[in-house]
Amino acid sequence: MQFRVVVCSCLDASILVGARCTNTALMAMEEEIMSSLHPHRKEKQSVQPHWTHLLIDEVQFVFSVLFRRNL
């Protein structure tokens, strides 16, 4: 999870959601881990979203369908 921008198809996006790799799930996991590691910390740290952008690209799928029809 080195990158912060995701470019994927709708199918790939659903796989990310199923794997709980959404900002909401990742932020909840980070908050839970931090509170477990530091249970007596009075000051809560703000959790930042991991992903900054999600680009869904279905153009390649359309071109592959059109290409197969022409064969």
GROMACS .gro file of C-alpha atoms in nm:
model
   71
    1MET     CA    1   0.000   0.000   0.000
    2GLN     CA    2   0.279   0.229  -0.101
    3PHE     CA    3   0.066   0.444  -0.331
    4ARG     CA    4  -0.213   0.681  -0.231
    5VAL     CA    5  -0.397   0.700  -0.565
    6VAL     CA    6  -0.588   0.399  -0.697
    7VAL     CA    7  -0.677   0.347  -1.064
    8CYS     CA    8  -0.893   0.043  -1.115
    9SER     CA    9  -1.202  -0.104  -1.275
   10CYS     CA   10  -1.537  -0.143  -1.098
   11LEU     CA   11  -1.455  -0.509  -1.033
   12ASP     CA   12  -1.120  -0.420  -0.877
   13ALA     CA   13  -1.286  -0.153  -0.663
   14SER     CA   14  -1.532  -0.413  -0.529
   15ILE     CA   15  -1.236  -0.640  -0.443
   16LEU     CA   16  -1.076  -0.355  -0.244
   17VAL     CA   17  -1.403  -0.300  -0.057
   18GLY     CA   18  -1.433  -0.674   0.014
   19ALA     CA   19  -1.076  -0.677   0.147
   20ARG     CA   20  -1.164  -0.387   0.378
   21CYS     CA   21  -0.917  -0.153   0.209
   22THR     CA   22  -1.145   0.149   0.217
   23ASN     CA   23  -1.047   0.469   0.395
   24THR     CA   24  -1.319   0.407   0.654
   25ALA     CA   25  -1.199   0.054   0.733
   26LEU     CA   26  -0.828   0.149   0.733
   27MET     CA   27  -0.890   0.448   0.960
   28ALA     CA   28  -1.093   0.236   1.203
   29MET     CA   29  -0.820  -0.029   1.208
   30GLU     CA   30  -0.548   0.232   1.270
   31GLU     CA   31  -0.746   0.388   1.554
   32GLU     CA   32  -0.807   0.047   1.713
   33ILE     CA   33  -0.440  -0.052   1.689
   34MET     CA   34  -0.320   0.281   1.830
   35SER     CA   35  -0.561   0.263   2.124
   36SER     CA   36  -0.447  -0.096   2.193
   37LEU     CA   37  -0.079  -0.004   2.181
   38HIS     CA   38  -0.123   0.312   2.387
   39PRO     CA   39  -0.427   0.257   2.613
   40HIS     CA   40  -0.328   0.527   2.862
   41ARG     CA   41  -0.256   0.799   2.609
   42LYS     CA   42  -0.480   1.093   2.692
   43GLU     CA   43  -0.432   1.279   2.369
   44LYS     CA   44  -0.592   1.105   2.074
   45GLN     CA   45  -0.413   1.145   1.746
   46SER     CA   46  -0.622   1.226   1.443
   47VAL     CA   47  -0.637   0.948   1.188
   48GLN     CA   48  -0.578   1.056   0.830
   49PRO     CA   49  -0.732   0.885   0.525
   50HIS     CA   50  -0.487   0.664   0.336
   51TRP     CA   51  -0.627   0.696  -0.016
   52THR     CA   52  -0.643   1.042  -0.170
   53HIS     CA   53  -0.805   0.956  -0.505
   54LEU     CA   54  -0.995   0.671  -0.666
   55LEU     CA   55  -1.013   0.668  -1.045
   56ILE     CA   56  -1.238   0.406  -1.200
   57ASP     CA   57  -1.143   0.337  -1.562
   58GLU     CA   58  -1.370   0.115  -1.768
   59VAL     CA   59  -1.245   0.238  -2.106
   60GLN     CA   60  -1.014  -0.058  -2.155
   61PHE     CA   61  -1.308  -0.292  -2.098
   62VAL     CA   62  -1.516  -0.113  -2.364
   63PHE     CA   63  -1.231  -0.127  -2.615
   64SER     CA   64  -1.172  -0.497  -2.552
   65VAL     CA   65  -1.542  -0.572  -2.611
   66LEU     CA   66  -1.544  -0.369  -2.932
   67PHE     CA   67  -1.223  -0.537  -3.047
   68ARG     CA   68  -1.367  -0.885  -2.987
   69ARG     CA   69  -1.682  -0.797  -3.184
   70ASN     CA   70  -1.474  -0.696  -3.486
   71LEU     CA   71  -1.289  -1.031  -3.497
   0.00000   0.00000   0.00000
